[in-house]
């Protein structure tokens, strides 16, 4: 199974499980993957920024990818291979594609200069990883400070046939999404657009033409449900479901702190044995934990009141 | 009336009204100030970043301040005086304090180096504007890229007795707020802390010890109500009121685009004759307008359902 | 006299003279302008970054421009009008053009997004200042973090007929200069290119097609001599003259500190009554002063030894 | 042999040799190390930023370190181990220390917040690599955007006894160096300070108290000679030697392009079989090559004229 421009739905951004001493928790990977699959995701993206990828040695990254791919039972697994150099990127790509990954994801470095710099970078990536490996272009200026204008995306699409998905996390990004879809209507090769940035604008982005989400919110079943409702033309219900979660989505979206929040909730939900992160890592203060608990209690009450279809999945 | 560390409640961040050709709408200032006062705010902050301050010539800034202060009928008006040089900062400060402003607000430039650079900058500000002018320290890294650690704030508090309010907009910033309050419990002179960043975390920040909000959300009566409920110990209701508005708060929080959203809503609510901004300005696409309208309709339905006390104020 | 694309030679970046209490030294302006003219410059650029422009109130800026233009005795004076908003930019432009300025200089702000953002910004500038005012596009990423790719310059040239000079200070920038000249050879309207960045690569830049320098080194007669020799095809002598000054050019090029060094030397040479800067300003430590004195002594010895044509001018 | 605070002289920043297809040139390592030793260096620092470290896979990095350490014949070899995560940093450190490295060098990431963030980062580094591994703190804001104030350095020195060398590349940095030495005079544990930033201020930095250079200029014998002369109290001769090279030092200092210049010269001098870099890499234009050749010819003429002691070494 190869990633292509028909990718739709939720490719959940997976965390990476560690034990309390910071060792990779390989057996915990099974539980985590099962949790994601039970939530109804269409695919899994591992070793992204929120997957603590840079904190893993390469052999650890490969070991984790092997386990996740094996457990995903045929669901596509996309692997983040962003690296400061092409040697590491190529080596990791080869390893994970040999293991059965569906494709890879690449975030460009922040210092690229102009559209030429951006297009040249992705051309070099393709040269390094091979033109046969489908890849996700990650557009995430909040993380790397790089603005990628629509004309640069167009040029990457033209220059790199293996670019098949855009992970859209520009902020603000709604009109950018619309502009890209307009270019496609005018003849540009179509990309799958899966949105990130914590899913903060998911229902609006689906209305603007996104195909789904590549995000890692701790209740992935909400992302699945919103995508399902939107695809069925039930916009209003999609917003209803989303808005009940928005207080926590916003709280999880705090830069630097968000991953600790997400892992705390995933651990509480049983998806992780430990919420440990490798250093450098934000720690949850006592007050932060209390706020998360408050938000979880309010979410539970709201979904109860709303007779939410999430209840079952939320407790799976 | 002088601003001091007892400032509480909502000091609304005022927009600046322009007509459709970009001229300052002085008479519209009255209507806008009346709108804010009717919403129940405790004070008004003009000429901040969201007040398009850098786009006004200095005589325009003074003319607007004169009108706003006169109309505020005794409510404190704080004036943003951030400027690339101290000559302009001092001249504007003198002009607005002579007109009866309660104090000024200063955002440091982004390039300061280290805690020494930050403290030295504010010492120079005080030297420029006079030690008798109370000022608000604006801590807004999302806008200027400058991180101000708590130890630097402590040193500014010690070095500058006229620093009386912190406009807290760091993100994430909840633990920073707690850390500052802990330092005060240990003896540091107390500041009023009014939170900004669009109010995105307002109920949590109030629980962490904030005294109120200095933010400009297009429904300022919500900020007022949340502060009132929190002050009365009714946390849960404060969250209820806030969460109904969160979808729009989040939408208004889009960098660059947010002011256009805010002005659109304010104009629709009758607080502005025109939603015009001076250039450079983001424009609302057709799709964006539709999204705002959707969010307003959903907000109206939610507050209806919630028997919200906002209804009357929202239509004042 | 209007600035146009035939501008050549040295448009010296003028400092702004202050007295020891920080007041604008208007009468000192005459002495400074005389010094620059005696050094053989072709024009003067005032109120640039090294002219402490943001530290002046607008009436001070106009007063200084009036005096400098009057004293320049017909030599073209270009005025920096960069400002955070178009209202201030337009007002200052109108004032100085009425006083007889040859044109204005505009540095874009750092946060522009993509080529569209850059081109749109300069279109708005032209709308604000008037299409009849010739302007210098300042390309200075070290100061504002904005990379302006050659295709964006091409688009500004096409969209803005009043853009007549490029102040070239990208670093590295030699190949960029060559690329621009190649585009002109292919039909792009020609710009005058005057180089800045302290003149650090001046002889190379002249070989690459620059028309001269817009820089403010404390020995402007060196810049004049290098441009003269290069224009006469005497590259090797141009390098000889330049290299004798390079240790001081490099020392003056220190970010933040450089202006203090420059003013110290200008004061020592009699061009300024005081080396005072307005705050915020770097101060020269005792060790720094000793280093400048050492570099001046070595420069004097080197030019002596080299039978330099600078001697007379250097003492003018 | 362990690196400690007595490190003095020149620890040359080594390039990494690749063949024309981008493969690591292990046998070329011997020639390169021999070249550096013949130039008189006191030590060698490999896998720094200019050593293209991030472009090597970890096994390549270890292979190169093994070869270089073996060939260095007892001279200390410092290995850059900067990495986005501590797992990779620890693994590489262990590998190279086992191979006989004298110590490691660590550049902090750019996003650290405040002095606490900086100190905490280095404490975590020590925890990861072991308190027994001596390390060089690389202070290079031009590369990573991080300003490290002197008080933060003091705190690292106090918290991390294994921090023994400061690679000083702040710019401007002369007064910072003086401030650090003043703190040491007041009781702070002494560091060896070796300067980088291309050696652009080397003779001044030696006068300010630096112990030598950790820089990679293509004529390392010049760095050696300048350090030797300065140590012998012959400041003026040190400047003479340095100034003859300054035009090329400046040219090599161009960000992004500099490494291509350096490798070109090293290849021309016989230290490298190929000037190939791994991608991403700047390429030398025809014009740039001509400029380098001009600068080399002028340097040869100048050193000839100056009866330079570099001649022999320069041709070794």
Coordinates of N, CA, C and O in Angstrom, one line a residue, chain A residues 8-126:
Chain A
X8 N -7.4 10.1 2.5 CA -8.6 10.8 3.1 C -8.7 10.4 4.6 O -8.2 9.4 5.0
X9 N -9.5 11.2 5.3 CA -9.8 10.8 6.7 C -8.7 11.2 7.6 O -8.1 12.2 7.5
X10 N -8.5 10.4 8.6 CA -7.6 10.7 9.7 C -6.3 9.8 9.7 O -6.4 8.6 9.8
X11 N -5.2 10.5 9.5 CA -3.9 9.8 9.7 C -3.4 10.4 11.0 O -2.8 11.5 11.0
X12 N -3.6 9.6 12.0 CA -3.3 10.2 13.3 C -1.8 10.4 13.5 O -1.0 9.5 13.1
X13 N -1.4 11.5 14.1 CA 0.0 11.7 14.4 C 0.2 11.0 15.7 O -0.3 11.3 16.8
X14 N 1.0 10.0 15.6 CA 1.3 9.1 16.8 C 2.3 9.7 17.7 O 3.3 10.2 17.3
X15 N 2.1 9.6 19.0 CA 3.2 9.8 19.9 C 4.1 8.6 19.9 O 3.9 7.6 19.3
X16 N 5.3 8.7 20.6 CA 6.2 7.6 20.8 C 6.2 7.3 22.2 O 6.4 8.1 23.1
X17 N 5.9 6.0 22.5 CA 5.9 5.6 23.9 C 7.3 5.4 24.6 O 8.1 4.7 23.9
X18 N 7.5 5.9 25.7 CA 8.7 5.7 26.5 C 8.3 5.2 27.8 O 7.2 5.5 28.3
X19 N 9.2 4.4 28.5 CA 9.0 4.1 29.9 C 9.5 5.2 30.8 O 10.0 6.2 30.3
X20 N 9.3 5.1 32.0 CA 9.6 6.2 32.9 C 11.1 6.5 33.0 O 11.4 7.6 33.5
X21 N 11.9 5.6 32.5 CA 13.4 6.0 32.5 C 13.8 6.5 31.1 O 14.9 6.7 30.9
X22 N 12.8 6.6 30.2 CA 13.1 7.2 28.9 C 13.5 6.2 27.9 O 13.8 6.6 26.7
X23 N 13.4 4.9 28.2 CA 13.6 3.9 27.2 C 12.4 3.8 26.2 O 11.3 3.9 26.7
X24 N 12.7 3.5 25.0 CA 11.6 3.2 24.0 C 10.8 2.1 24.5 O 11.3 1.0 24.9
X25 N 9.5 2.2 24.6 CA 8.6 1.2 25.0 C 8.0 0.5 23.8 O 6.9 0.8 23.4
X26 N 8.8 -0.5 23.4 CA 8.4 -1.2 22.1 C 7.1 -2.0 22.3 O 6.2 -1.9 21.4
X27 N 6.9 -2.7 23.4 CA 5.7 -3.4 23.5 C 4.5 -2.5 23.7 O 3.4 -2.8 23.3
X28 N 4.7 -1.4 24.3 CA 3.6 -0.4 24.4 C 3.2 0.1 23.1 O 2.1 0.7 23.0
X29 N 4.0 0.0 22.1 CA 3.6 0.4 20.8 C 2.4 -0.3 20.3 O 1.5 0.3 19.6
X30 N 2.3 -1.6 20.6 CA 1.1 -2.4 20.2 C -0.1 -1.8 20.8 O -1.1 -1.6 20.1
X31 N -0.1 -1.5 22.1 CA -1.3 -1.0 22.7 C -1.7 0.3 22.1 O -2.9 0.6 21.8
X32 N -0.7 1.2 21.8 CA -1.0 2.5 21.3 C -1.6 2.4 19.9 O -2.6 3.0 19.5
X33 N -1.0 1.5 19.0 CA -1.5 1.3 17.7 C -3.0 0.8 17.8 O -3.9 1.2 17.0
X34 N -3.2 -0.1 18.6 CA -4.5 -0.7 18.8 C -5.5 0.4 19.2 O -6.7 0.5 18.7
X35 N -5.1 1.3 20.1 CA -5.9 2.4 20.5 C -6.3 3.3 19.3 O -7.5 3.6 19.1
X36 N -5.3 3.6 18.5 CA -5.6 4.4 17.3 C -6.5 3.7 16.4 O -7.5 4.3 15.8
X37 N -6.3 2.5 16.1 CA -7.2 1.8 15.2 C -8.6 1.7 15.7 O -9.6 1.8 15.0
X38 N -8.7 1.5 17.0 CA -10.0 1.4 17.6 C -10.8 2.7 17.5 O -12.0 2.8 17.5
X39 N -10.0 3.8 17.4 CA -10.6 5.1 17.3 C -11.1 5.3 15.9 O -11.8 6.3 15.6
X40 N -10.8 4.4 15.0 CA -11.3 4.5 13.6 C -10.4 5.3 12.6 O -10.9 5.7 11.5
X41 N -9.1 5.4 12.9 CA -8.3 6.2 12.0 C -8.0 5.4 10.7 O -8.1 4.2 10.7
X42 N -7.7 6.2 9.7 CA -7.5 5.6 8.4 C -6.0 5.3 8.2 O -5.6 4.5 7.2
X43 N -5.2 5.9 8.9 CA -3.7 5.7 8.8 C -3.0 6.3 10.0 O -3.7 6.9 10.9
X44 N -1.7 6.0 10.1 CA -1.0 6.5 11.3 C 0.3 7.1 10.8 O 1.0 6.6 9.9
X45 N 0.6 8.3 11.3 CA 1.9 8.9 11.0 C 2.8 8.9 12.2 O 2.4 9.5 13.3
X46 N 3.9 8.3 12.1 CA 4.8 8.2 13.2 C 6.0 9.1 13.0 O 6.4 9.5 11.9
X47 N 6.7 9.4 14.1 CA 8.0 10.1 14.0 C 7.9 11.5 13.4 O 8.8 12.0 12.8
X48 N 6.8 12.1 13.7 CA 6.7 13.5 13.4 C 7.2 14.4 14.6 O 7.8 13.8 15.5
X49 N 7.0 15.7 14.5 CA 7.5 16.5 15.6 C 6.9 16.1 16.9 O 7.6 16.0 17.9
X50 N 5.6 15.8 17.0 CA 5.0 15.4 18.2 C 5.3 14.0 18.5 O 4.9 13.5 19.6
X51 N 6.0 13.3 17.7 CA 6.5 11.9 17.9 C 7.9 11.9 18.5 O 8.5 10.9 18.6
X52 N 8.4 13.1 18.8 CA 9.7 13.2 19.4 C 10.8 12.6 18.6 O 11.8 12.1 19.1
X53 N 10.6 12.7 17.3 CA 11.5 12.0 16.3 C 13.0 12.4 16.5 O 13.9 11.5 16.6
X54 N 13.3 13.7 16.7 CA 14.7 14.0 16.8 C 15.4 13.5 18.1 O 16.6 13.5 18.1
X55 N 14.6 13.0 19.0 CA 15.2 12.5 20.3 C 15.5 11.0 20.2 O 16.1 10.4 21.1
X56 N 15.2 10.4 19.0 CA 15.5 9.0 18.9 C 16.8 8.8 18.1 O 17.0 9.5 17.1
X57 N 17.6 7.8 18.5 CA 18.7 7.4 17.7 C 18.1 6.7 16.5 O 16.9 6.2 16.5
X58 N 18.9 6.6 15.4 CA 18.2 6.0 14.2 C 17.8 4.6 14.4 O 16.8 4.2 13.8
X59 N 18.6 3.8 15.1 CA 18.2 2.4 15.2 C 16.9 2.3 16.0 O 16.0 1.4 15.8
X60 N 16.7 3.2 17.0 CA 15.4 3.2 17.7 C 14.3 3.6 16.8 O 13.2 3.1 16.9
X61 N 14.5 4.6 16.0 CA 13.5 5.0 15.0 C 13.0 3.8 14.2 O 11.8 3.6 13.9
X62 N 14.0 3.1 13.7 CA 13.7 2.0 12.8 C 12.9 0.9 13.6 O 11.9 0.3 13.1
X63 N 13.4 0.7 14.8 CA 12.7 -0.4 15.6 C 11.3 0.0 15.9 O 10.4 -0.8 15.8
X64 N 11.0 1.2 16.2 CA 9.7 1.7 16.5 C 8.8 1.6 15.3 O 7.7 1.1 15.3
X65 N 9.4 2.0 14.1 CA 8.6 1.9 12.9 C 8.3 0.5 12.5 O 7.2 0.2 12.1
X66 N 9.2 -0.4 12.7 CA 9.0 -1.8 12.4 C 7.8 -2.3 13.2 O 6.8 -2.9 12.7
X67 N 7.8 -2.0 14.5 CA 6.7 -2.5 15.4 C 5.4 -1.9 15.0 O 4.3 -2.6 15.0
X68 N 5.4 -0.6 14.8 CA 4.1 0.1 14.4 C 3.6 -0.4 13.1 O 2.3 -0.6 13.0
X69 N 4.4 -0.6 12.1 CA 3.9 -1.0 10.8 C 3.4 -2.4 10.9 O 2.3 -2.8 10.4
X70 N 4.1 -3.3 11.7 CA 3.6 -4.6 11.9 C 2.2 -4.7 12.5 O 1.3 -5.4 12.1
X71 N 2.0 -3.8 13.5 CA 0.8 -3.8 14.3 C -0.4 -3.2 13.6 O -1.5 -3.4 13.9
X72 N 0.0 -2.3 12.6 CA -1.1 -1.5 12.0 C -2.0 -2.4 11.1 O -3.0 -1.9 10.5
X73 N -1.6 -3.6 10.9 CA -2.5 -4.6 10.2 C -3.0 -4.1 8.9 O -4.1 -4.1 8.6
X74 N -2.0 -3.5 8.1 CA -2.4 -3.1 6.8 C -2.8 -1.7 6.6 O -2.9 -1.2 5.5
X75 N -3.1 -1.0 7.7 CA -3.4 0.4 7.6 C -2.1 1.1 7.2 O -1.0 0.8 7.7
X76 N -2.2 2.2 6.4 CA -1.0 2.8 6.0 C -0.3 3.5 7.1 O -0.9 4.2 7.9
X77 N 1.0 3.4 7.2 CA 1.8 4.1 8.1 C 2.8 5.0 7.4 O 3.5 4.6 6.5
X78 N 2.7 6.3 7.7 CA 3.6 7.3 7.2 C 4.7 7.6 8.2 O 4.4 7.7 9.4
X79 N 5.9 7.7 7.8 CA 7.0 7.9 8.7 C 7.7 9.3 8.4 O 8.1 9.6 7.3
X80 N 7.8 10.1 9.5 CA 8.6 11.3 9.4 C 10.0 11.0 9.3 O 10.6 10.3 10.0
X81 N 10.7 11.6 8.2 CA 12.1 11.4 8.0 C 12.9 12.7 7.9 O 14.0 12.7 7.5
X82 N 12.3 13.8 8.4 CA 13.0 15.0 8.4 C 14.3 14.9 9.1 O 14.4 14.3 10.2
X83 N 15.3 15.5 8.5 CA 16.7 15.4 9.1 C 17.5 16.5 8.6 O 17.2 17.1 7.6
X84 N 18.5 16.9 9.4 CA 19.3 18.0 8.9 C 20.1 17.7 7.7 O 20.6 18.6 7.0
X85 N 20.3 16.4 7.4 CA 21.1 16.0 6.3 C 20.5 14.9 5.5 O 19.7 14.2 6.0
X86 N 20.8 14.9 4.2 CA 20.2 13.9 3.3 C 20.6 12.5 3.6 O 19.9 11.5 3.2
X87 N 21.8 12.3 4.1 CA 22.3 10.9 4.4 C 21.4 10.2 5.4 O 20.9 9.1 5.1
X88 N 21.1 10.9 6.5 CA 20.2 10.3 7.5 C 18.8 10.2 6.9 O 18.2 9.1 7.1
X89 N 18.3 11.2 6.2 CA 17.0 11.1 5.6 C 16.9 9.9 4.7 O 15.9 9.1 4.7
X90 N 17.9 9.7 3.8 CA 17.8 8.6 2.8 C 17.9 7.3 3.5 O 17.2 6.3 3.2
X91 N 18.8 7.2 4.5 CA 18.9 5.9 5.2 C 17.7 5.5 6.0 O 17.2 4.3 5.9
X92 N 17.0 6.4 6.7 CA 15.8 6.1 7.4 C 14.7 5.8 6.4 O 13.9 4.9 6.6
X93 N 14.6 6.6 5.3 CA 13.6 6.3 4.3 C 13.7 4.9 3.8 O 12.7 4.1 3.7
X94 N 14.9 4.5 3.4 CA 15.1 3.2 2.8 C 14.7 2.1 3.9 O 13.9 1.2 3.5
X95 N 15.1 2.3 5.1 CA 14.8 1.3 6.1 C 13.3 1.2 6.3 O 12.7 0.1 6.4
X96 N 12.6 2.3 6.4 CA 11.1 2.2 6.7 C 10.3 1.7 5.5 O 9.3 1.0 5.6
X97 N 10.7 2.1 4.3 CA 10.0 1.7 3.1 C 10.2 0.2 3.0 O 9.2 -0.5 2.6
X98 N 11.4 -0.3 3.3 CA 11.6 -1.8 3.2 C 10.7 -2.5 4.2 O 10.3 -3.6 4.0
X99 N 10.4 -1.8 5.3 CA 9.6 -2.4 6.3 C 8.1 -2.3 6.0 O 7.2 -2.8 6.7
X100 N 7.7 -1.6 4.9 CA 6.3 -1.5 4.5 C 5.6 -0.2 4.8 O 4.4 -0.2 4.7
X101 N 6.4 0.8 5.1 CA 5.8 2.1 5.2 C 5.1 2.5 4.0 O 5.5 2.1 2.9
X102 N 4.0 3.3 4.1 CA 3.2 3.8 2.9 C 3.9 5.0 2.3 O 3.6 5.3 1.1
X103 N 4.7 5.7 3.0 CA 5.3 6.9 2.5 C 6.1 7.6 3.6 O 6.1 7.1 4.8
X104 N 6.7 8.7 3.3 CA 7.4 9.5 4.3 C 6.9 10.9 4.4 O 6.2 11.4 3.5
X105 N 7.3 11.6 5.4 CA 6.9 13.0 5.6 C 8.1 13.8 5.8 O 9.0 13.4 6.6
X106 N 8.2 15.0 5.1 CA 9.4 15.8 5.2 C 9.0 17.2 5.5 O 8.2 17.9 4.8
X107 N 9.5 17.8 6.6 CA 9.4 19.2 6.9 C 10.7 19.9 6.5 O 11.8 19.4 6.9
X108 N 10.6 20.9 5.7 CA 11.8 21.6 5.3 C 12.5 22.3 6.4 O 11.8 22.7 7.4
X109 N 13.8 22.6 6.4 CA 14.4 23.4 7.4 C 14.0 24.9 7.3 O 13.5 25.3 6.2
X110 N 14.2 25.6 8.4 CA 13.7 27.0 8.4 C 14.4 28.0 7.5 O 13.9 29.0 7.1
X111 N 15.7 27.7 7.2 CA 16.5 28.8 6.6 C 16.5 28.9 5.1 O 17.2 29.6 4.5
X112 N 15.6 28.1 4.4 CA 15.6 28.2 3.0 C 15.2 29.6 2.5 O 14.4 30.3 3.1
X113 N 15.8 29.9 1.4 CA 15.7 31.3 0.9 C 14.8 31.3 -0.4 O 15.3 30.8 -1.5
X114 N 13.7 31.9 -0.3 CA 12.8 32.2 -1.5 C 12.2 30.9 -2.0 O 12.5 29.8 -1.6
X115 N 11.4 31.0 -3.0 CA 10.7 29.9 -3.6 C 11.8 29.0 -4.2 O 11.6 27.7 -4.2
X116 N 12.8 29.5 -4.8 CA 13.8 28.7 -5.4 C 14.5 27.8 -4.4 O 14.7 26.6 -4.6
X117 N 14.7 28.3 -3.2 CA 15.3 27.5 -2.1 C 14.4 26.4 -1.7 O 14.8 25.3 -1.5
X118 N 13.1 26.7 -1.6 CA 12.1 25.6 -1.2 C 12.0 24.5 -2.3 O 12.1 23.3 -1.9
X119 N 11.9 24.9 -3.5 CA 11.7 23.9 -4.6 C 13.0 23.1 -4.7 O 13.0 21.9 -4.8
X120 N 14.2 23.8 -4.6 CA 15.4 23.1 -4.7 C 15.6 22.1 -3.6 O 16.1 21.0 -3.8
X121 N 15.1 22.5 -2.4 CA 15.3 21.6 -1.3 C 14.5 20.3 -1.5 O 15.0 19.2 -1.3
X122 N 13.3 20.4 -2.0 CA 12.5 19.2 -2.2 C 13.0 18.3 -3.4 O 12.9 17.1 -3.4
X123 N 13.5 19.0 -4.4 CA 14.2 18.3 -5.5 C 15.3 17.4 -4.9 O 15.5 16.3 -5.3
X124 N 16.1 18.0 -4.0 CA 17.2 17.3 -3.4 C 16.7 16.1 -2.6 O 17.3 15.1 -2.5
X125 N 15.6 16.4 -1.9 CA 15.0 15.3 -1.1 C 14.7 14.1 -2.0 O 15.0 12.9 -1.6
X126 N 14.0 14.4 -3.1 CA 13.6 13.3 -4.0 C 14.8 12.6 -4.5 O 14.9 11.3 -4.6

